Amino acid sequence: GHTPGSTAYLVRTKDGPKLIIGDAVRIRVEWDHGIPQKGAADRKLANLSAERLRVFAQEFPEIEVFLGHQP
């Protein structure tokens, strides 16, 4: 994420799996288009983390993704 110690969670729910990525990506347009993270303490690591989460979500399209600052 864009702050040290950010975490992401994969949650199993009765409605199927959910990926909660917190501050790894702030808004949907950044997630959908791979826009680099702004304001990250370590931009290179933040972008690497976000890309890993995107790849994971693409490999498992049944997982619903929830972003940190998106309603």
Short mmCIF file of C-alpha atoms in Angstrom, two decimals:
data_model
loop_
_atom_site.label_atom_id
_atom_site.label_comp_id
_atom_site.label_asym_id
_atom_site.label_seq_id
_atom_site.Cartn_x
_atom_site.Cartn_y
_atom_site.Cartn_z
CA GLY A 1 0.00 0.00 0.00
CA HIS A 2 0.96 3.63 0.02
CA THR A 3 1.72 3.57 3.75
CA PRO A 4 4.06 1.22 5.63
CA GLY A 5 2.24 -1.71 7.21
CA SER A 6 -0.69 -1.72 4.78
CA THR A 7 -2.47 -5.04 4.54
CA ALA A 8 -4.91 -6.79 2.24
CA TYR A 9 -7.39 -9.47 3.25
CA LEU A 10 -9.04 -12.30 1.36
CA VAL A 11 -12.35 -13.01 3.07
CA ARG A 12 -14.60 -15.99 2.50
CA THR A 13 -18.26 -14.92 2.77
CA LYS A 14 -21.61 -16.54 2.10
CA ASP A 15 -21.73 -14.42 -1.10
CA GLY A 16 -18.33 -15.62 -2.28
CA PRO A 17 -14.74 -14.48 -1.79
CA LYS A 18 -13.91 -10.80 -1.26
CA LEU A 19 -10.50 -9.16 -1.56
CA ILE A 20 -10.17 -6.10 0.66
CA ILE A 21 -7.07 -4.23 -0.39
CA GLY A 22 -7.20 -1.23 1.91
CA ASP A 23 -4.80 1.49 0.83
CA ALA A 24 -2.98 -0.60 -1.79
CA VAL A 25 -5.04 1.23 -4.42
CA ARG A 26 -7.22 4.21 -3.57
CA ILE A 27 -9.90 4.40 -6.27
CA ARG A 28 -11.36 2.24 -9.04
CA VAL A 29 -9.83 4.13 -11.98
CA GLU A 30 -6.34 3.55 -10.51
CA TRP A 31 -7.14 -0.13 -10.05
CA ASP A 32 -8.61 -0.61 -13.52
CA HIS A 33 -5.84 1.22 -15.38
CA GLY A 34 -2.77 0.44 -13.27
CA ILE A 35 -2.20 4.09 -12.41
CA PRO A 36 0.87 4.52 -10.16
CA GLN A 37 0.24 5.17 -6.49
CA LYS A 38 0.56 8.78 -5.37
CA GLY A 39 1.92 9.79 -1.99
CA ALA A 40 3.48 6.41 -1.24
CA ALA A 41 6.27 6.24 1.29
CA ASP A 42 8.06 3.88 -1.14
CA ARG A 43 6.45 4.28 -4.56
CA LYS A 44 8.28 1.37 -6.17
CA LEU A 45 7.15 -1.10 -3.49
CA ALA A 46 3.62 0.35 -3.43
CA ASN A 47 3.25 -0.13 -7.18
CA LEU A 48 4.70 -3.65 -6.99
CA SER A 49 2.22 -4.54 -4.25
CA ALA A 50 -0.72 -3.12 -6.22
CA GLU A 51 0.35 -5.00 -9.34
CA ARG A 52 0.58 -8.29 -7.43
CA LEU A 53 -2.95 -7.76 -6.13
CA ARG A 54 -4.20 -6.99 -9.67
CA VAL A 55 -2.62 -10.17 -11.04
CA PHE A 56 -4.15 -12.20 -8.21
CA ALA A 57 -7.61 -10.71 -8.87
CA GLN A 58 -7.27 -11.39 -12.61
CA GLU A 59 -6.35 -15.03 -11.95
CA PHE A 60 -9.46 -15.43 -9.79
CA PRO A 61 -12.22 -13.33 -11.42
CA GLU A 62 -14.83 -14.73 -9.03
CA ILE A 63 -13.27 -12.64 -6.24
CA GLU A 64 -14.96 -9.28 -5.66
CA VAL A 65 -12.43 -6.50 -4.96
CA PHE A 66 -12.97 -3.70 -2.46
CA LEU A 67 -10.67 -0.67 -2.65
CA GLY A 68 -9.55 1.44 0.30
CA HIS A 69 -11.19 4.75 -0.60
CA GLN A 70 -14.04 3.61 -2.79
CA PRO A 71 -17.64 3.49 -1.55
#
